[in-house]
PDB file of C-alpha atoms in Angstrom:
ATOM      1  CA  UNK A  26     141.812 311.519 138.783  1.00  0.00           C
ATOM      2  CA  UNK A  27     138.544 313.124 140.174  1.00  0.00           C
ATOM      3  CA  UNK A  28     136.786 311.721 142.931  1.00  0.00           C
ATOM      4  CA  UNK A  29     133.756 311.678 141.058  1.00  0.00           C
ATOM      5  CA  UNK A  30     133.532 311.162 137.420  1.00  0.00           C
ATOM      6  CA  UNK A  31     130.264 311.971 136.035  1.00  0.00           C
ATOM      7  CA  UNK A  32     129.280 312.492 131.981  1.00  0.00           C
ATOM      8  CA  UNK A  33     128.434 316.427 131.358  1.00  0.00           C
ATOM      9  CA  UNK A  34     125.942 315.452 128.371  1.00  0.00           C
ATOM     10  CA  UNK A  35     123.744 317.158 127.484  1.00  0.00           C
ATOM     11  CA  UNK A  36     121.363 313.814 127.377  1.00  0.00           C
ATOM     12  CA  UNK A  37     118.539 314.812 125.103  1.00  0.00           C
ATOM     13  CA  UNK A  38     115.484 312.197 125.599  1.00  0.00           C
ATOM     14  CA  UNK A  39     112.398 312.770 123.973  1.00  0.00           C
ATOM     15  CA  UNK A  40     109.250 312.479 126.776  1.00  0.00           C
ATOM     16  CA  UNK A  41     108.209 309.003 127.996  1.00  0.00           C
ATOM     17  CA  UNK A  42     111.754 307.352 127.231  1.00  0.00           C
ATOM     18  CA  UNK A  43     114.190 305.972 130.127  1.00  0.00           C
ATOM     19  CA  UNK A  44     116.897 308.470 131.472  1.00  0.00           C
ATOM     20  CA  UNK A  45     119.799 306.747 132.443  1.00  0.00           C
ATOM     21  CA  UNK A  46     122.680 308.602 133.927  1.00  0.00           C
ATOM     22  CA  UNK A  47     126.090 307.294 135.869  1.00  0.00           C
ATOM     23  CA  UNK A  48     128.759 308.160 137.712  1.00  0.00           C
ATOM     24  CA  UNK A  49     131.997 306.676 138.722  1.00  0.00           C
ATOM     25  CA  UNK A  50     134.031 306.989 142.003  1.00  0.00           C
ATOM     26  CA  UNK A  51     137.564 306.058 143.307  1.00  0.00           C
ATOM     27  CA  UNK A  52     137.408 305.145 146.489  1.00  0.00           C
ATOM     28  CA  UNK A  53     136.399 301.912 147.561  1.00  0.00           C
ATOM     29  CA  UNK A  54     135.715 303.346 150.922  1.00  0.00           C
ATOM     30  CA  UNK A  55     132.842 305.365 150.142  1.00  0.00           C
ATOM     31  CA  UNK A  56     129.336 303.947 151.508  1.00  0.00           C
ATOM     32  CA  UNK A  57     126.501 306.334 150.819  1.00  0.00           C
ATOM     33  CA  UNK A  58     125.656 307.570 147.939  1.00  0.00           C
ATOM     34  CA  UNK A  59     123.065 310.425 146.902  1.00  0.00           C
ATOM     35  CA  UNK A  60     121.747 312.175 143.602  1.00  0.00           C
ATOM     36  CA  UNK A  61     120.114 315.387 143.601  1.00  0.00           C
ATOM     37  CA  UNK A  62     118.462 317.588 141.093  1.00  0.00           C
ATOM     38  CA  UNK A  63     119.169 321.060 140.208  1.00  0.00           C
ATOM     39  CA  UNK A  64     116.820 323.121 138.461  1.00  0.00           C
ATOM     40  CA  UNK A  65     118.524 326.747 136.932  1.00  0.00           C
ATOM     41  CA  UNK A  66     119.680 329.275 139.145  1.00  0.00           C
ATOM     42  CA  UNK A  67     117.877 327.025 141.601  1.00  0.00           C
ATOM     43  CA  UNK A  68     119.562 324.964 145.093  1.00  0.00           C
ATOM     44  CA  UNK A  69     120.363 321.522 144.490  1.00  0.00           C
ATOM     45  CA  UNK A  70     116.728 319.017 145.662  1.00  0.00           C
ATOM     46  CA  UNK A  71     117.464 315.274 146.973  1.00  0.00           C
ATOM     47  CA  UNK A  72     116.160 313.090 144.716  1.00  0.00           C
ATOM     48  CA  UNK A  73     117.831 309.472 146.084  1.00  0.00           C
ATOM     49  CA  UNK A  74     120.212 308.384 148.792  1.00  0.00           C
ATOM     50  CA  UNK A  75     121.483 305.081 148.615  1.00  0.00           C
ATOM     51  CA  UNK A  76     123.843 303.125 151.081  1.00  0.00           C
ATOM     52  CA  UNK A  77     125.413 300.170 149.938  1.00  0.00           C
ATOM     53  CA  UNK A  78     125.268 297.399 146.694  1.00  0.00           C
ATOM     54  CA  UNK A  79     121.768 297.290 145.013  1.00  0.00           C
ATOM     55  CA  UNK A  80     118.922 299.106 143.930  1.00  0.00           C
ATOM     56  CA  UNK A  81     116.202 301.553 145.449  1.00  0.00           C
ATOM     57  CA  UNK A  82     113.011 302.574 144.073  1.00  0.00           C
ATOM     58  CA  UNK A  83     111.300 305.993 144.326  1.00  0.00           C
ATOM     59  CA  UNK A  84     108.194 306.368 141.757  1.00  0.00           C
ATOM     60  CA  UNK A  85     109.767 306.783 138.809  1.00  0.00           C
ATOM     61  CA  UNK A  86     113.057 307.118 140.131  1.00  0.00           C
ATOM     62  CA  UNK A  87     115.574 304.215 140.468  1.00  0.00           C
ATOM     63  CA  UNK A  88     119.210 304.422 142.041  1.00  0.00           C
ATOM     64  CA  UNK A  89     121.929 301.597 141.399  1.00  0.00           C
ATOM     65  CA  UNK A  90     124.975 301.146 143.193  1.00  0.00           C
ATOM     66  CA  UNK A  91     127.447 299.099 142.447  1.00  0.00           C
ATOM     67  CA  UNK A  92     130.601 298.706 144.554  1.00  0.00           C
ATOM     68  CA  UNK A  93     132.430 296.303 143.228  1.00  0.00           C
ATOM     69  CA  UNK A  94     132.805 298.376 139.883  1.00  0.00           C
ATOM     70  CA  UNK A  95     132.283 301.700 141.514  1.00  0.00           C
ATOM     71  CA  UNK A  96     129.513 302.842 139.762  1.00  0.00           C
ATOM     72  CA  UNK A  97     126.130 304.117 140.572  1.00  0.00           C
ATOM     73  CA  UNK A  98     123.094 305.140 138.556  1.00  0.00           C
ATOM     74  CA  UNK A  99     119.905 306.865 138.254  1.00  0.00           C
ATOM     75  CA  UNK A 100     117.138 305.337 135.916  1.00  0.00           C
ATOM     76  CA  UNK A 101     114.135 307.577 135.754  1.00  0.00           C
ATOM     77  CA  UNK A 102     111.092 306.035 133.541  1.00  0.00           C
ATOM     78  CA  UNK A 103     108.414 307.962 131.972  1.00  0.00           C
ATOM     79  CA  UNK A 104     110.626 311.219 131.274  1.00  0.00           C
ATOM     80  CA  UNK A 105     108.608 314.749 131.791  1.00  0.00           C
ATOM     81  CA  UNK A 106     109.632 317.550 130.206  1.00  0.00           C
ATOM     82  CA  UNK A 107     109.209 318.733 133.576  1.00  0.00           C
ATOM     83  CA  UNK A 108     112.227 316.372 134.254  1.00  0.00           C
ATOM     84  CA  UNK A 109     114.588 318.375 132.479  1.00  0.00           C
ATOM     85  CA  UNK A 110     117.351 320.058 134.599  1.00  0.00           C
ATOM     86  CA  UNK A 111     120.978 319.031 135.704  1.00  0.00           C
ATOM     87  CA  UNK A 112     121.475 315.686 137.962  1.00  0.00           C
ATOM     88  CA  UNK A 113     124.189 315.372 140.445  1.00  0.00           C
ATOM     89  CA  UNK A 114     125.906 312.241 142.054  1.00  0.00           C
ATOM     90  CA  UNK A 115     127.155 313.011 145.184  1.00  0.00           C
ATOM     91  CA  UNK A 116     129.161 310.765 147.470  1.00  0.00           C
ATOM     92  CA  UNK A 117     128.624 311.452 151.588  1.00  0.00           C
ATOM     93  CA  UNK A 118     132.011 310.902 153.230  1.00  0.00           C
ATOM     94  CA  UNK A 119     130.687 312.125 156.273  1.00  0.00           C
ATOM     95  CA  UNK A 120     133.462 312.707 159.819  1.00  0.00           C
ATOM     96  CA  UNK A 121     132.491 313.771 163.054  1.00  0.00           C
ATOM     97  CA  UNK A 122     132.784 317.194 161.638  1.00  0.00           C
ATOM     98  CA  UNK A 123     130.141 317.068 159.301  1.00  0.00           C
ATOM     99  CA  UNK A 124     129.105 315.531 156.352  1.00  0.00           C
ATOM    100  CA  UNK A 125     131.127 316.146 153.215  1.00  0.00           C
ATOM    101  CA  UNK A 126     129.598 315.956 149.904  1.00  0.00           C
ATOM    102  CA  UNK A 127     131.806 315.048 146.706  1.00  0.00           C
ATOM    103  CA  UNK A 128     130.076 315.698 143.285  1.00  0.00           C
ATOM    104  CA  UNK A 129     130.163 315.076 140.046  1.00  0.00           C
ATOM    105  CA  UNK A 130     130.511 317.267 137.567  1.00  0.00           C
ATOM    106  CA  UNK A 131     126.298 317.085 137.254  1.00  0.00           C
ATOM    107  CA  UNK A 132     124.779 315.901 133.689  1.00  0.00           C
ATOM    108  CA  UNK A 133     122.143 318.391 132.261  1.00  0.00           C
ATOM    109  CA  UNK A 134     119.186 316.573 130.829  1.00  0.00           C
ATOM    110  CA  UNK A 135     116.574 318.176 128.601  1.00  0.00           C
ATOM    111  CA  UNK A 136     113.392 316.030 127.948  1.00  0.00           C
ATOM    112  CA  UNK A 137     111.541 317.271 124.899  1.00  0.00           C
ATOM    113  CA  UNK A 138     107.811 317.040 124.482  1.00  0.00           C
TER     114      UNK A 138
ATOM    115  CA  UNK B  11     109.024 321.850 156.950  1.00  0.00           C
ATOM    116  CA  UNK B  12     111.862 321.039 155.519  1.00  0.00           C
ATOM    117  CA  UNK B  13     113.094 324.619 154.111  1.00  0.00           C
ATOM    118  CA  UNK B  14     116.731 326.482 154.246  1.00  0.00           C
ATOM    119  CA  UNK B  15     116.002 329.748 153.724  1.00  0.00           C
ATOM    120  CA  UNK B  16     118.160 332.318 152.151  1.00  0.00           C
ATOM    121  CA  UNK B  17     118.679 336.212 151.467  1.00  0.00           C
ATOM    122  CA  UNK B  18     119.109 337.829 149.534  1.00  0.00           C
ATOM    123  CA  UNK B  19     118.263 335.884 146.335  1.00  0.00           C
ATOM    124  CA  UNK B  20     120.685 338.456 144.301  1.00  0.00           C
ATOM    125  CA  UNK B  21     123.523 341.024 145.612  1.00  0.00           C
ATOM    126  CA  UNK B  22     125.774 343.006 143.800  1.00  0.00           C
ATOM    127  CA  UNK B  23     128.782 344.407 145.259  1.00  0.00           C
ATOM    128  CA  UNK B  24     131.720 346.257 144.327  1.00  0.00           C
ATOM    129  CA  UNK B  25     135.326 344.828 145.097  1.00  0.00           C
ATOM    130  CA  UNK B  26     135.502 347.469 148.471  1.00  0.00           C
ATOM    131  CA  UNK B  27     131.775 346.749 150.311  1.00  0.00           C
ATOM    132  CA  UNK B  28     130.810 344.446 152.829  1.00  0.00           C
ATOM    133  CA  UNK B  29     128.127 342.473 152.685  1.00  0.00           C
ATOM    134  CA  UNK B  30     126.929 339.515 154.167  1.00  0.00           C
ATOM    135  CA  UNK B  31     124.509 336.276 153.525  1.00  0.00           C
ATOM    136  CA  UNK B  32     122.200 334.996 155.662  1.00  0.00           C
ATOM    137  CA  UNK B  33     120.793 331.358 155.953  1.00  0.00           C
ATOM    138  CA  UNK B  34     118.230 329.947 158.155  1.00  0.00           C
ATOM    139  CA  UNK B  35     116.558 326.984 158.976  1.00  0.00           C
ATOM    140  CA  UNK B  36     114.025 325.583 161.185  1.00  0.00           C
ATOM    141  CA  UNK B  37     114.307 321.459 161.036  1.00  0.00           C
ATOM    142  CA  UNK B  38     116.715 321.357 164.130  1.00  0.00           C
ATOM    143  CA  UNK B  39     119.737 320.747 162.199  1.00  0.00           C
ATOM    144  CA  UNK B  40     123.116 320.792 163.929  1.00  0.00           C
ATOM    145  CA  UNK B  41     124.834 320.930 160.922  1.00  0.00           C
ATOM    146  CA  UNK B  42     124.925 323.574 158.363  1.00  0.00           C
ATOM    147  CA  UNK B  43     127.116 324.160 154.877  1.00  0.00           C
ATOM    148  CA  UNK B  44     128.352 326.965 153.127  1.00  0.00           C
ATOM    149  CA  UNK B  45     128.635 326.216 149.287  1.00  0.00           C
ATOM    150  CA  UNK B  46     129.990 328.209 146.183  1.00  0.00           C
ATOM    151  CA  UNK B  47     129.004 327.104 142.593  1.00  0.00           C
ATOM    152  CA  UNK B  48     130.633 328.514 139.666  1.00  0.00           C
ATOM    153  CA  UNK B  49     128.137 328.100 136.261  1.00  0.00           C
ATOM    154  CA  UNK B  50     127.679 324.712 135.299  1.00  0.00           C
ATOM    155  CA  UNK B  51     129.854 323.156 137.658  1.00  0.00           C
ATOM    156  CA  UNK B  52     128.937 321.582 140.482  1.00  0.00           C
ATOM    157  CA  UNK B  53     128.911 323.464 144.546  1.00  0.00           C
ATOM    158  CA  UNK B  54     132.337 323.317 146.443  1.00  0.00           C
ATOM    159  CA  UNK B  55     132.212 322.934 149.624  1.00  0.00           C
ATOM    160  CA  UNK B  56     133.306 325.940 151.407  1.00  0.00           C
ATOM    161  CA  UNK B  57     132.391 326.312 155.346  1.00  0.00           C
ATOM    162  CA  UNK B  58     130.449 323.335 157.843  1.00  0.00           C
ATOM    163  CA  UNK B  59     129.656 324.415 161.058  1.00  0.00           C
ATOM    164  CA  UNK B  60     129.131 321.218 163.878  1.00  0.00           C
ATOM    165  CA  UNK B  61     126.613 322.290 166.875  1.00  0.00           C
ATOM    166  CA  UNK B  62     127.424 325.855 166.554  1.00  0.00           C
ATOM    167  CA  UNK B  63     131.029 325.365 166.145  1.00  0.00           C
ATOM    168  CA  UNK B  64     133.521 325.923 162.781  1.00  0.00           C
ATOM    169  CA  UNK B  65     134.605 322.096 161.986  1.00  0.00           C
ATOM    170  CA  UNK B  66     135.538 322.188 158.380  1.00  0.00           C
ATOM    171  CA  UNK B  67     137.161 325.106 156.243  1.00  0.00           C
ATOM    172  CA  UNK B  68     138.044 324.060 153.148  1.00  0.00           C
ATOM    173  CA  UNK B  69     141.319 326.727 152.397  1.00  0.00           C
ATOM    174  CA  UNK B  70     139.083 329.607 151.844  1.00  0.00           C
ATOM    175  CA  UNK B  71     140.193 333.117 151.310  1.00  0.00           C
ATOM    176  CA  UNK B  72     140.073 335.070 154.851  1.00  0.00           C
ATOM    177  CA  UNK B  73     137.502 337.898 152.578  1.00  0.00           C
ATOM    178  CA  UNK B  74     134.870 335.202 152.914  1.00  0.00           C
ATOM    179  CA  UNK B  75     134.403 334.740 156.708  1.00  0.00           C
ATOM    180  CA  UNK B  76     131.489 332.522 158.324  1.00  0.00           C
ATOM    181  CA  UNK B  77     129.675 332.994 161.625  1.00  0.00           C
ATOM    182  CA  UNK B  78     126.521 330.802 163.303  1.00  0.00           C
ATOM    183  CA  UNK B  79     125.289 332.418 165.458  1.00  0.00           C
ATOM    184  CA  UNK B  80     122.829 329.761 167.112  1.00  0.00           C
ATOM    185  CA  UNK B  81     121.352 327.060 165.570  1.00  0.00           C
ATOM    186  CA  UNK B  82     119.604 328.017 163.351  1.00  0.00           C
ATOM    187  CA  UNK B  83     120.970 330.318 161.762  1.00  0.00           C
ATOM    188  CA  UNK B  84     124.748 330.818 159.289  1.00  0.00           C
ATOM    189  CA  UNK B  85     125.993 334.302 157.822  1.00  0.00           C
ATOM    190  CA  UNK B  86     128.484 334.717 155.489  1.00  0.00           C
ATOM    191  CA  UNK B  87     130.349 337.891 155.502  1.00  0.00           C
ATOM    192  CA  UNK B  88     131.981 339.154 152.350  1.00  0.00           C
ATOM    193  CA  UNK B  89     134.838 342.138 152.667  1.00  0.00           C
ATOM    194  CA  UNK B  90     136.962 342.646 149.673  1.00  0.00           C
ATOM    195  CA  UNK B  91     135.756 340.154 147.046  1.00  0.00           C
ATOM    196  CA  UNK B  92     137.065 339.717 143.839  1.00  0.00           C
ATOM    197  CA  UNK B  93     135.231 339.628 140.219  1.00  0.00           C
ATOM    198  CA  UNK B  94     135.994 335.376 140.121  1.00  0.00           C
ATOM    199  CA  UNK B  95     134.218 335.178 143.596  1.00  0.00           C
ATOM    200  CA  UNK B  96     131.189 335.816 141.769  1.00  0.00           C
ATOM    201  CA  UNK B  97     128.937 332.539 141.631  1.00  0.00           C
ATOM    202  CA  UNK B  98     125.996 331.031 143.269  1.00  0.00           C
ATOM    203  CA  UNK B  99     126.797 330.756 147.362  1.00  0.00           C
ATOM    204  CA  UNK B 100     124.530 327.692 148.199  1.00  0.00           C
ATOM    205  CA  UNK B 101     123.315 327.046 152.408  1.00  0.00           C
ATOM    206  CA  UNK B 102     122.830 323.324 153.324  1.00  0.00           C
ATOM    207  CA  UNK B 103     121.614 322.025 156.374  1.00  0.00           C
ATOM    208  CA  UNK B 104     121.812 318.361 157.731  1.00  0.00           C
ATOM    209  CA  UNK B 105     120.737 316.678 161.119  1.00  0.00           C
ATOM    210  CA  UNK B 106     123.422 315.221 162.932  1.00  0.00           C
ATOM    211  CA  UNK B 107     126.956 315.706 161.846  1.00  0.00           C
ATOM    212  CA  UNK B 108     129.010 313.095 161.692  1.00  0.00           C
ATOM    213  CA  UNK B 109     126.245 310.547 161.198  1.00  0.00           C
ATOM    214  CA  UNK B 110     125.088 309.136 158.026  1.00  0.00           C
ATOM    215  CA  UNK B 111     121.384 310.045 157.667  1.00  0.00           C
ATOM    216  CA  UNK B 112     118.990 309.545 154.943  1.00  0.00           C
ATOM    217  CA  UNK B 113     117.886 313.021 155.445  1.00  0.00           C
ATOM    218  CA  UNK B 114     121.283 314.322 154.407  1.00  0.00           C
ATOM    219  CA  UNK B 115     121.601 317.719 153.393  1.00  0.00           C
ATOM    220  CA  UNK B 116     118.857 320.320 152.471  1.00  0.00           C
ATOM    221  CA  UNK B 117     120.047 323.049 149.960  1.00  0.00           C
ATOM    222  CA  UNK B 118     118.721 326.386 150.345  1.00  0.00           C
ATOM    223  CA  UNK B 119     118.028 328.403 146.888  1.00  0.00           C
ATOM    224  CA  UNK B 120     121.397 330.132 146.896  1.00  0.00           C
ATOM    225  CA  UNK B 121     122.287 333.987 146.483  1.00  0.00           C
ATOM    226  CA  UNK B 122     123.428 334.893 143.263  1.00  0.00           C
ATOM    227  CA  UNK B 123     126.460 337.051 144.216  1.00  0.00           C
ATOM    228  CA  UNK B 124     128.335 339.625 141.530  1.00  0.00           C
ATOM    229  CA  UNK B 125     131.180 341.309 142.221  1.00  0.00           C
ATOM    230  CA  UNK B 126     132.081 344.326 139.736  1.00  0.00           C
TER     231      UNK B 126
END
């Protein structure tokens, strides 16, 4: 079993509609969570970090963590076209070595106009 | 500024060169990443350097071999690659290792690395 399960999609949304993506982890341990946005042939951008149960608000972006079932998600209202790329989960099991990211297997979005 | 720099954008290299990648950033991190990313799959963690020192190698091949050396900056040296090392090689910087931080890691653009 993966660390991180995430849907691949594609999730085709046509523009103004909710996105709602979701991923699922294993270990209970895990306490901060993150989802970034990747753009092609571009570097992953931070779009939420989250630590613990509940919800966080960003403009149109909201992130969702639940711990008790594992699961976090990223709600993003009023889709843009412009909103179209691949989304991330990533979990931060960070040591004193450094922070280790886990990821998802990303879900590609394409908003159409 | 919150930028991780990185060149070159694209290198192509046959399976006897050496080349190296170069990352750099300017936010006073003391912790910076070395990622690889196969298409559409998400970055692996390769490399993290802690305050100028190697603190996490994740079992990868002696041909790739990091070096940081100061702060601010994180090379990559490539000797004897193979065609499936080609990918996108991904720099991330974060502030204080071993902390949680809402600033977490900053991705640089990545170098777009062939190897014939």
């Amino acid at each position: 079993q993966k660390e991180v399960e995430q849907d691949p999609g594609p999730l085709s949304v046509p523009e103004g509609a909710i996105v709602s993506l979701n991923c699922t982890y294993s270990n209970s341990a895990f306490q901060y969570f993150m989802w970034y946005r990747q753009y092609s042939r571009k570097g992953p951008e931070l779009l939420m970090y989250t630590y613990s149960s509940g919800n966080k608000e960003d403009g149109r972006f909201t992130a969702q963590v639940d711990k008790s079932s594992k699961y976090i998600s990223l709600f993003i209202r009023d889709s843009q076209p412009s909103d179209s790329a691949t989304y991330l989960c990533a979990i931060d099991s960070y040591k004193a070595a450094g922070n280790k990211l886990t990821f998802g297997g990303g879900t590609r979005v394409l908003v159409k106009p | 500024d919150t930028e991780v720099t990185q060149t070159p954008k694209h290198l192509v290299m046959g399976m006897t060169n050496k080349k190296s990648l170069k990352c750099e950033q300017h936010m006073g991190h003391r912790a910076m990443y070395w990622y690889k990313q196969k298409a559409k799959k998400p970055p692996e963690l390769m490399f993290v350097y802690s305050y100028e020192k190697l603190s996490i190698n994740e079992s990868v091949p002696s041909r790739f071999s990091p070096e940081c050396p100061n702060s601010s900056l994180l090379n990559l040296h490539l000797h004897a690659l193979q065609p499936e090392d080609s990918a996108l090689y991904l720099c991330a910087s974060s502030p204080t290792p071993g902390t949680p931080s809402t600033d977490t890691q900053y991705f640089g653009p990545g170098t777009r690395l062939t190897v014939l």
